[in-house]
Amino acid sequence: KAGVTQTPRYLIKTRGQQVTLSCSPISGHRSVSWYQQTPGQGLQFLFEYFSETQRNKGNFPGRFSGRQFSNSRSEMNVSTLELGDSALYLCASSLVHKVMDEQYFGPGTRLTVT
Amino acid sequence: KNEVEQSPQNLTAQEGEFITINCSYSVGISALHWLQQHPGGGIVSLFMLSSGKKKHGRLIATINIQEKHSSLHITASHPRDSAVYICAVFPYGGSQGNLIFGKGTKLSVKP
């Protein structure tokens, strides 16, 4: 079974631009969560989607948004990029929405904002 | 104060040593997760536990819910165990993705 895939793997953008990152979960998984990892803050929860609905959102500004499609693939968008948005963005998928359901992480997208 | 604290932040060990990484948390939780992150970023889930103890190969994870504390032990450590180990908790009432993470423990095992 193929693992979680994220595209692109690396991205360089300029301040003020917007970016869209994609995550394809493991086949059959319906829950996708997004995380941001920076050297200063570590890993932080962005949002979680299940059956095309956002179930939970972390403490991030409205510039960060996401969506999930009917095939469970998910995208996240960051508008008006700031230097502080430079980070590794990770997505993780799980079968359903339950806490004890194991999450499988993708390799991440490393975003650099200049 | 962070809701999830790990110690130590950095750990250097000689191959073969027994290693312990600690995680303390201040919130009520449904479950706790131990993750391993190798250079390059890939994260692997090691354990998810809500009580007691779990063992997988040379790795053992324990949790004491009353004391709000968990430990990850590595027996007979090997250089391939070198990675960052991250503790994460599911707070009560949270859903699948809403993890609170520790800052991680960077482990380096020397041959």
Coordinates of N, CA and C in Angstrom, one line a residue:
Chain A
K1 N 0.9 -1.2 0.0 CA 0.0 0.0 0.0 C 0.9 1.2 0.0
A2 N 0.6 2.2 -0.9 CA 1.4 3.4 -0.9 C 1.2 4.2 0.3
G3 N 2.2 4.9 0.8 CA 2.1 5.8 1.9 C 1.5 7.1 1.6
V4 N 1.6 8.0 2.6 CA 1.0 9.3 2.4 C 2.0 10.1 1.5
T5 N 1.5 10.8 0.5 CA 2.4 11.5 -0.4 C 2.0 13.0 -0.3
Q6 N 3.1 13.8 -0.4 CA 2.9 15.3 -0.3 C 3.6 15.9 -1.5
T7 N 3.0 16.9 -2.1 CA 3.6 17.6 -3.2 C 3.3 19.1 -3.1
P8 N 4.3 19.9 -3.5 CA 5.7 19.5 -3.8 C 6.5 19.2 -2.6
R9 N 7.7 18.7 -2.7 CA 8.5 18.4 -1.5 C 9.2 19.6 -1.1
Y10 N 9.6 20.5 -2.0 CA 10.3 21.7 -1.7 C 9.7 22.9 -2.5
L11 N 9.7 24.0 -1.9 CA 9.0 25.2 -2.5 C 9.7 26.5 -2.0
I12 N 10.0 27.4 -2.9 CA 10.5 28.7 -2.5 C 9.6 29.7 -3.0
K13 N 9.1 30.6 -2.1 CA 8.1 31.6 -2.5 C 8.6 33.0 -2.0
T14 N 8.0 34.0 -2.5 CA 8.4 35.4 -2.0 C 7.3 35.9 -1.1
R15 N 7.7 36.7 -0.2 CA 6.7 37.4 0.7 C 5.5 38.0 -0.1
G16 N 4.3 37.8 0.4 CA 3.1 38.3 -0.3 C 2.5 37.4 -1.2
Q17 N 3.2 36.4 -1.7 CA 2.6 35.4 -2.6 C 1.7 34.4 -1.8
Q18 N 1.0 33.6 -2.6 CA 0.3 32.5 -1.9 C 0.8 31.2 -2.4
V19 N 0.5 30.1 -1.6 CA 1.0 28.8 -1.9 C -0.1 27.8 -1.6
T20 N -0.1 26.7 -2.4 CA -1.0 25.6 -2.2 C -0.2 24.3 -2.1
L21 N -0.4 23.6 -1.0 CA 0.3 22.3 -0.8 C -0.8 21.2 -0.9
S22 N -0.3 20.0 -1.3 CA -1.2 18.9 -1.5 C -0.8 17.7 -0.7
C23 N -1.8 16.9 -0.3 CA -1.6 15.7 0.5 C -2.5 14.6 0.0
S24 N -1.9 13.5 -0.4 CA -2.8 12.3 -0.7 C -2.6 11.3 0.3
P25 N -3.7 11.0 1.0 CA -3.6 10.0 2.1 C -3.5 8.6 1.6
I26 N -3.2 7.7 2.6 CA -3.2 6.3 2.3 C -4.6 5.9 1.8
S27 N -4.6 5.0 0.8 CA -5.9 4.6 0.2 C -6.8 4.0 1.3
G28 N -8.0 4.5 1.4 CA -9.0 4.1 2.4 C -9.0 5.0 3.6
H29 N -8.0 5.8 3.8 CA -8.0 6.7 4.9 C -8.9 7.9 4.6
R30 N -9.7 8.3 5.6 CA -10.6 9.4 5.4 C -10.3 10.6 6.2
S31 N -9.4 10.5 7.2 CA -9.0 11.7 8.0 C -7.6 12.2 7.6
V32 N -7.5 13.5 7.4 CA -6.2 14.1 7.1 C -6.0 15.3 8.1
S33 N -4.8 15.3 8.7 CA -4.5 16.4 9.6 C -3.2 17.1 9.0
W34 N -3.1 18.4 9.3 CA -2.0 19.2 8.8 C -1.2 19.7 10.0
Y35 N 0.1 19.8 9.9 CA 0.9 20.3 11.0 C 2.0 21.2 10.4
Q36 N 2.4 22.2 11.2 CA 3.5 23.0 10.8 C 4.7 22.8 11.8
Q37 N 5.9 22.7 11.3 CA 7.1 22.5 12.1 C 8.1 23.5 11.8
T38 N 8.4 24.3 12.8 CA 9.5 25.3 12.8 C 10.5 25.1 13.9
P39 N 11.8 25.5 13.7 CA 12.8 25.3 14.7 C 12.4 26.0 16.0
G40 N 11.7 27.1 16.0 CA 11.4 27.8 17.2 C 10.2 27.3 17.9
Q41 N 9.1 26.9 17.2 CA 7.8 26.5 17.8 C 7.7 25.0 17.8
G42 N 8.5 24.3 17.1 CA 8.3 22.8 17.0 C 7.1 22.5 16.1
L43 N 6.5 21.4 16.4 CA 5.3 20.9 15.7 C 4.0 21.6 16.3
Q44 N 3.2 22.1 15.4 CA 1.9 22.7 15.8 C 0.8 22.2 14.9
F45 N -0.3 21.9 15.5 CA -1.5 21.5 14.7 C -2.1 22.6 13.9
L46 N -2.4 22.4 12.7 CA -3.0 23.4 11.8 C -4.5 23.1 11.7
F47 N -4.9 22.0 11.1 CA -6.3 21.6 11.0 C -6.5 20.2 10.6
E48 N -7.7 19.7 10.8 CA -8.0 18.3 10.5 C -9.3 18.2 9.7
Y49 N -9.3 17.3 8.7 CA -10.4 17.1 7.9 C -10.9 15.7 7.9
F50 N -12.2 15.5 7.9 CA -12.7 14.2 7.8 C -14.0 14.2 7.0
S51 N -14.1 13.4 6.0 CA -15.3 13.4 5.1 C -15.6 14.8 4.6
E52 N -14.6 15.4 4.1 CA -14.7 16.8 3.4 C -15.0 17.9 4.4
T53 N -15.0 17.7 5.7 CA -15.4 18.7 6.6 C -14.3 19.0 7.6
Q54 N -14.0 20.3 7.8 CA -13.0 20.6 8.8 C -13.5 20.3 10.2
R55 N -12.9 19.4 10.9 CA -13.3 19.0 12.2 C -12.7 19.8 13.4
N56 N -11.5 20.3 13.1 CA -10.8 21.0 14.2 C -9.8 21.9 13.5
K57 N -9.5 23.0 14.2 CA -8.5 24.0 13.7 C -7.6 24.4 14.8
G58 N -6.4 24.6 14.5 CA -5.4 25.1 15.5 C -5.4 26.6 15.5
N59 N -4.5 27.1 16.3 CA -4.4 28.6 16.5 C -3.6 29.3 15.5
F60 N -4.0 29.3 14.3 CA -3.3 30.0 13.2 C -4.2 31.0 12.6
P61 N -3.6 32.1 12.0 CA -4.5 33.1 11.4 C -5.2 32.6 10.2
G62 N -6.2 33.4 9.8 CA -7.1 33.1 8.7 C -6.4 32.9 7.3
R63 N -5.1 33.4 7.3 CA -4.4 33.2 6.0 C -4.1 31.7 5.7
F64 N -4.2 30.9 6.7 CA -4.1 29.4 6.5 C -5.5 28.8 6.4
S65 N -5.6 28.1 5.3 CA -6.9 27.5 5.0 C -6.7 26.1 4.4
G66 N -7.7 25.3 4.3 CA -7.6 24.0 3.7 C -8.9 23.5 3.2
R67 N -8.8 22.4 2.6 CA -10.0 21.7 2.1 C -9.7 20.2 1.9
Q68 N -10.8 19.4 1.8 CA -10.6 18.0 1.5 C -11.6 17.7 0.4
F69 N -11.2 16.9 -0.5 CA -12.0 16.5 -1.6 C -12.7 15.1 -1.3
S70 N -13.6 14.8 -2.2 CA -14.4 13.5 -2.0 C -13.5 12.3 -2.0
N71 N -12.3 12.4 -2.6 CA -11.4 11.2 -2.7 C -10.4 11.2 -1.5
S72 N -10.7 12.1 -0.5 CA -9.9 12.3 0.7 C -8.6 13.1 0.5
R73 N -8.2 13.3 -0.7 CA -7.1 14.2 -0.9 C -7.3 15.5 -0.2
S74 N -6.3 16.2 0.3 CA -6.4 17.4 0.9 C -5.4 18.5 0.4
E75 N -5.8 19.7 0.5 CA -4.9 20.8 0.1 C -4.9 21.8 1.3
M76 N -3.8 22.4 1.5 CA -3.8 23.6 2.3 C -3.2 24.8 1.6
N77 N -3.8 25.9 1.9 CA -3.4 27.2 1.2 C -2.9 28.2 2.2
V78 N -1.9 28.9 1.9 CA -1.4 30.0 2.7 C -1.4 31.2 1.8
S79 N -2.1 32.2 2.2 CA -2.1 33.5 1.4 C -1.2 34.5 2.0
T80 N -0.8 35.5 1.3 CA 0.0 36.6 1.7 C 1.1 36.1 2.6
L81 N 2.0 35.3 2.0 CA 3.1 34.7 2.8 C 3.9 35.7 3.5
E82 N 4.3 35.3 4.7 CA 5.2 36.0 5.6 C 6.5 35.2 5.8
L83 N 7.6 35.9 6.1 CA 8.9 35.2 6.3 C 8.7 34.0 7.4
G84 N 7.9 34.3 8.4 CA 7.7 33.3 9.5 C 6.9 32.1 9.1
D85 N 6.4 32.1 7.8 CA 5.7 30.9 7.4 C 6.6 29.8 6.8
S86 N 7.9 30.2 6.8 CA 8.9 29.2 6.3 C 8.9 28.1 7.4
A87 N 8.7 26.9 6.9 CA 8.5 25.7 7.8 C 8.4 24.5 7.0
L88 N 8.4 23.4 7.7 CA 8.1 22.1 7.1 C 6.6 21.8 7.4
Y89 N 5.9 21.6 6.4 CA 4.4 21.3 6.5 C 4.2 19.8 6.3
L90 N 3.6 19.2 7.4 CA 3.4 17.8 7.3 C 1.9 17.5 7.3
C91 N 1.6 16.5 6.6 CA 0.2 16.0 6.7 C 0.2 14.5 7.2
A92 N -0.8 14.1 7.8 CA -0.9 12.8 8.4 C -2.3 12.2 8.1
S93 N -2.4 11.0 7.7 CA -3.7 10.4 7.5 C -4.0 9.3 8.5
S94 N -5.3 9.0 8.7 CA -5.8 7.9 9.5 C -7.1 7.4 8.9
L95 N -7.4 6.2 9.3 CA -8.6 5.6 8.8 C -9.9 6.4 9.0
V96 N -10.1 6.7 10.3 CA -11.3 7.5 10.6 C -10.9 8.6 11.6
H97 N -11.8 9.0 12.4 CA -11.7 10.3 13.1 C -11.4 10.0 14.6
K98 N -11.1 8.8 15.0 CA -11.0 8.5 16.4 C -9.6 8.7 16.9
V99 N -9.5 9.1 18.2 CA -8.2 9.5 18.8 C -7.2 8.3 18.8
M100 N -7.6 7.1 19.0 CA -6.7 6.0 19.1 C -6.4 5.4 17.7
D101 N -6.9 6.0 16.7 CA -6.6 5.6 15.3 C -5.2 6.0 14.9
E102 N -4.3 5.1 14.5 CA -2.9 5.5 14.3 C -2.8 6.5 13.1
Q103 N -2.0 7.5 13.2 CA -1.7 8.4 12.1 C -0.5 8.0 11.4
Y104 N -0.5 8.2 10.1 CA 0.7 7.9 9.2 C 1.1 9.3 8.6
F105 N 2.3 9.6 8.8 CA 2.8 10.9 8.3 C 3.4 10.9 6.9
G106 N 3.2 11.9 6.1 CA 3.9 12.1 4.9 C 5.3 12.7 5.1
P107 N 6.0 12.8 4.0 CA 7.4 13.2 4.1 C 7.5 14.7 4.3
G108 N 6.4 15.5 4.1 CA 6.5 16.9 4.3 C 6.8 17.7 3.1
T109 N 6.4 19.0 3.1 CA 6.7 20.0 2.1 C 7.5 21.1 2.8
R110 N 8.8 21.3 2.4 CA 9.6 22.3 3.0 C 9.4 23.6 2.2
L111 N 8.8 24.6 2.9 CA 8.5 25.9 2.3 C 9.5 26.9 2.8
T112 N 10.1 27.6 1.9 CA 11.0 28.7 2.2 C 10.4 30.0 1.6
V113 N 10.2 31.0 2.5 CA 9.7 32.3 2.1 C 10.8 33.3 2.1
T114 N 11.1 34.0 1.0 CA 12.2 34.9 1.0 C 11.6 36.4 0.8
Chain B
K1 N 4.6 28.3 30.4 CA 5.0 26.9 30.5 C 4.4 26.0 29.4
N2 N 5.2 25.2 28.7 CA 4.6 24.3 27.7 C 3.7 23.3 28.4
E3 N 2.7 22.9 27.6 CA 1.8 21.8 28.1 C 2.4 20.5 28.1
V4 N 3.4 20.3 27.2 CA 4.1 19.0 27.1 C 5.6 19.3 27.2
E5 N 6.2 18.7 28.2 CA 7.7 19.0 28.4 C 8.4 17.7 28.3
Q6 N 9.5 17.7 27.5 CA 10.4 16.5 27.4 C 11.7 16.8 28.0
S7 N 12.3 15.7 28.4 CA 13.7 15.8 28.9 C 14.4 14.5 28.7
P8 N 15.7 14.5 28.4 CA 16.5 15.8 28.1 C 16.2 16.3 26.7
Q9 N 16.7 17.5 26.4 CA 16.5 18.1 25.1 C 17.5 17.4 24.1
N10 N 18.7 17.1 24.6 CA 19.7 16.5 23.8 C 20.3 15.3 24.6
L11 N 20.6 14.3 23.9 CA 21.2 13.1 24.5 C 22.2 12.4 23.6
T12 N 23.4 12.2 24.1 CA 24.4 11.5 23.4 C 24.7 10.2 24.2
A13 N 24.7 9.1 23.5 CA 24.9 7.8 24.1 C 25.9 7.0 23.3
Q14 N 26.5 6.0 24.0 CA 27.4 5.1 23.3 C 26.6 3.9 22.8
E15 N 26.9 3.3 21.7 CA 26.2 2.1 21.2 C 26.1 1.1 22.3
G16 N 24.9 0.5 22.5 CA 24.7 -0.5 23.5 C 24.1 0.0 24.8
E17 N 24.1 1.3 25.0 CA 23.6 1.9 26.3 C 22.1 1.8 26.3
F18 N 21.5 1.8 27.5 CA 20.1 1.9 27.8 C 19.7 3.3 27.9
I19 N 18.7 3.7 27.1 CA 18.3 5.1 27.0 C 16.9 5.4 27.5
T20 N 16.7 6.4 28.2 CA 15.4 6.8 28.7 C 15.1 8.3 28.3
I21 N 14.0 8.5 27.7 CA 13.5 9.9 27.4 C 12.2 10.1 28.1
N22 N 12.0 11.2 28.8 CA 10.9 11.5 29.6 C 9.9 12.5 29.0
C23 N 8.7 12.4 29.3 CA 7.6 13.3 28.8 C 6.7 13.6 30.0
S24 N 6.5 14.8 30.3 CA 5.5 15.2 31.3 C 4.5 16.2 30.7
Y25 N 3.2 16.1 31.1 CA 2.2 16.9 30.5 C 1.3 17.5 31.6
S26 N 0.7 18.6 31.3 CA -0.1 19.2 32.3 C -1.6 19.2 32.1
V27 N -2.0 18.7 30.9 CA -3.5 18.6 30.6 C -4.0 17.2 30.7
G28 N -5.3 17.1 30.9 CA -6.0 15.8 30.8 C -5.9 15.3 29.4
I29 N -5.6 14.0 29.3 CA -5.4 13.4 27.9 C -6.2 12.2 27.7
S30 N -6.5 11.9 26.4 CA -7.1 10.7 26.0 C -6.1 9.6 25.7
A31 N -5.0 10.1 25.1 CA -3.9 9.2 24.7 C -2.6 10.0 24.5
L32 N -1.5 9.2 24.5 CA -0.2 9.8 24.3 C 0.5 9.1 23.1
H33 N 1.2 9.9 22.3 CA 1.9 9.4 21.1 C 3.4 9.6 21.3
W34 N 4.2 8.6 20.9 CA 5.6 8.7 20.8 C 5.9 8.7 19.3
L35 N 6.7 9.7 18.8 CA 7.0 9.7 17.4 C 8.5 9.8 17.2
Q36 N 9.0 9.3 16.1 CA 10.4 9.4 15.7 C 10.6 10.2 14.4
Q37 N 11.5 11.1 14.5 CA 11.7 11.9 13.3 C 13.2 11.9 12.9
H38 N 13.5 11.4 11.7 CA 14.8 11.3 11.2 C 15.2 12.6 10.5
P39 N 16.5 12.8 10.3 CA 17.0 14.0 9.5 C 16.3 13.9 8.1
G40 N 15.8 15.1 7.6 CA 15.1 15.0 6.4 C 13.6 15.2 6.6
G41 N 13.2 14.9 7.9 CA 11.8 15.3 8.3 C 10.8 14.2 8.4
G42 N 11.0 13.0 7.8 CA 10.0 12.0 7.9 C 9.7 11.6 9.3
I43 N 8.4 11.5 9.7 CA 8.0 11.1 11.0 C 7.3 9.7 11.0
V44 N 7.7 8.9 12.0 CA 7.1 7.6 12.1 C 6.5 7.5 13.5
S45 N 5.3 6.9 13.5 CA 4.7 6.7 14.8 C 5.3 5.5 15.5
L46 N 5.7 5.6 16.7 CA 6.3 4.5 17.4 C 5.3 3.8 18.3
F47 N 4.6 4.6 19.1 CA 3.6 4.0 20.1 C 2.5 5.0 20.2
M48 N 1.3 4.4 20.5 CA 0.2 5.2 21.0 C -0.4 4.5 22.2
L49 N -0.4 5.2 23.3 CA -0.9 4.5 24.5 C -1.7 5.4 25.4
S50 N -2.6 4.7 26.1 CA -3.5 5.5 27.1 C -3.3 4.9 28.5
S51 N -2.6 3.8 28.6 CA -2.4 3.3 30.0 C -1.3 2.2 29.8
G52 N -0.6 2.0 31.0 CA 0.3 0.8 31.1 C 1.6 1.0 30.3
K53 N 1.9 -0.1 29.5 CA 3.2 -0.3 28.9 C 3.0 -1.0 27.6
K54 N 3.8 -0.5 26.6 CA 3.9 -1.2 25.3 C 5.3 -1.5 24.9
K55 N 5.6 -2.6 24.2 CA 6.9 -2.9 23.8 C 6.9 -3.3 22.3
H56 N 7.9 -2.8 21.6 CA 8.1 -3.2 20.2 C 9.6 -3.3 20.0
G57 N 10.1 -4.5 19.8 CA 11.5 -4.7 19.6 C 12.3 -4.2 20.8
R58 N 13.2 -3.3 20.5 CA 14.1 -2.8 21.6 C 13.4 -1.5 22.3
L59 N 12.3 -1.2 21.8 CA 11.6 0.0 22.4 C 10.5 -0.3 23.3
I60 N 10.5 0.4 24.4 CA 9.4 0.2 25.4 C 8.9 1.6 25.8
A61 N 7.5 1.7 25.8 CA 6.9 3.0 26.3 C 6.0 2.7 27.5
T62 N 6.1 3.6 28.4 CA 5.2 3.4 29.6 C 4.5 4.8 29.8
I63 N 3.4 4.7 30.5 CA 2.6 5.9 30.8 C 2.0 5.7 32.2
N64 N 2.1 6.8 33.0 CA 1.4 6.9 34.3 C 0.4 8.0 34.3
I65 N -0.8 7.7 34.1 CA -1.9 8.7 33.9 C -2.0 9.6 35.1
Q66 N -1.9 9.0 36.3 CA -2.1 9.8 37.6 C -1.0 10.8 37.7
E67 N 0.2 10.4 37.4 CA 1.4 11.3 37.5 C 1.6 12.2 36.2
K68 N 0.8 12.0 35.2 CA 0.9 12.7 33.9 C 2.3 12.6 33.4
H69 N 2.8 11.4 33.2 CA 4.2 11.2 32.8 C 4.3 9.9 32.0
S70 N 5.2 10.0 31.0 CA 5.5 8.9 30.1 C 7.0 8.8 29.9
S71 N 7.4 7.6 29.7 CA 8.8 7.4 29.4 C 9.0 6.5 28.1
L72 N 10.0 6.8 27.3 CA 10.4 5.9 26.2 C 11.7 5.4 26.5
H73 N 11.9 4.1 26.5 CA 13.1 3.4 26.7 C 13.6 2.7 25.4
I74 N 14.9 2.8 25.2 CA 15.6 2.1 24.1 C 16.6 1.2 24.7
T75 N 16.5 -0.1 24.6 CA 17.5 -1.0 25.1 C 18.5 -1.3 24.0
A76 N 19.8 -1.6 24.4 CA 20.8 -1.9 23.5 C 20.9 -0.9 22.3
S77 N 21.0 0.4 22.6 CA 20.9 1.4 21.5 C 21.9 1.2 20.4
H78 N 21.6 1.7 19.2 CA 22.3 1.5 18.0 C 22.4 2.8 17.3
P79 N 23.5 3.1 16.5 CA 23.6 4.4 15.8 C 22.3 4.6 14.9
R80 N 21.7 3.6 14.4 CA 20.5 3.9 13.6 C 19.3 4.4 14.4
D81 N 19.4 4.4 15.8 CA 18.4 5.0 16.6 C 18.5 6.5 16.7
S82 N 19.6 7.0 16.1 CA 19.8 8.5 16.2 C 18.7 9.2 15.4
A83 N 18.0 10.0 16.1 CA 16.8 10.7 15.6 C 16.3 11.7 16.6
V84 N 15.3 12.4 16.3 CA 14.5 13.2 17.3 C 13.3 12.4 17.7
Y85 N 13.1 12.3 19.0 CA 11.9 11.6 19.5 C 11.0 12.6 20.1
I86 N 9.7 12.6 19.7 CA 8.7 13.6 20.0 C 7.6 12.9 20.8
C87 N 7.2 13.5 21.9 CA 6.0 13.1 22.6 C 4.9 14.0 22.2
A88 N 3.7 13.5 22.1 CA 2.5 14.3 21.7 C 1.3 13.7 22.4
V89 N 0.4 14.6 22.9 CA -0.7 14.1 23.6 C -2.0 14.6 22.9
F90 N -3.0 13.7 23.1 CA -4.4 14.1 22.6 C -5.1 14.6 23.9
P91 N -5.4 15.9 23.9 CA -6.1 16.4 25.1 C -7.6 15.9 25.1
Y92 N -8.2 15.8 26.3 CA -9.6 15.4 26.4 C -10.4 16.3 25.6
G93 N -11.4 15.7 24.9 CA -12.3 16.4 24.0 C -11.7 16.8 22.7
G94 N -10.4 16.5 22.5 CA -9.8 16.8 21.2 C -10.2 15.7 20.2
S95 N -9.9 16.0 18.9 CA -10.2 15.0 17.9 C -8.9 14.5 17.4
Q96 N -9.0 13.7 16.4 CA -7.8 12.9 15.8 C -6.6 13.7 15.7
G97 N -6.7 14.9 15.0 CA -5.4 15.6 14.7 C -5.0 16.5 15.7
N98 N -5.8 16.8 16.7 CA -5.5 17.9 17.6 C -4.5 17.5 18.6
L99 N -3.3 17.2 18.2 CA -2.2 16.8 19.1 C -1.5 18.1 19.6
I100 N -1.0 17.9 20.9 CA -0.1 19.0 21.4 C 1.3 18.3 21.6
F101 N 2.3 18.9 21.0 CA 3.6 18.2 20.9 C 4.6 18.8 21.9
G102 N 5.5 17.9 22.3 CA 6.7 18.4 23.0 C 7.7 18.9 22.0
K103 N 8.8 19.5 22.5 CA 9.8 20.1 21.6 C 10.7 19.0 21.1
G104 N 10.7 17.8 21.6 CA 11.5 16.8 21.0 C 12.8 16.6 21.8
T105 N 13.3 15.3 21.7 CA 14.6 15.0 22.3 C 15.5 14.5 21.2
K106 N 16.6 15.2 21.0 CA 17.5 14.8 19.9 C 18.5 13.8 20.4
L107 N 18.5 12.6 19.9 CA 19.3 11.5 20.4 C 20.4 11.2 19.4
S108 N 21.6 11.1 19.8 CA 22.7 10.7 19.0 C 23.4 9.5 19.6
V109 N 23.5 8.4 18.9 CA 24.1 7.2 19.4 C 25.4 7.0 18.7
K110 N 26.5 7.0 19.4 CA 27.9 6.9 18.8 C 28.3 5.4 18.8
P111 N 29.0 5.0 17.6 CA 29.4 3.6 17.6 C 30.6 3.4 18.5

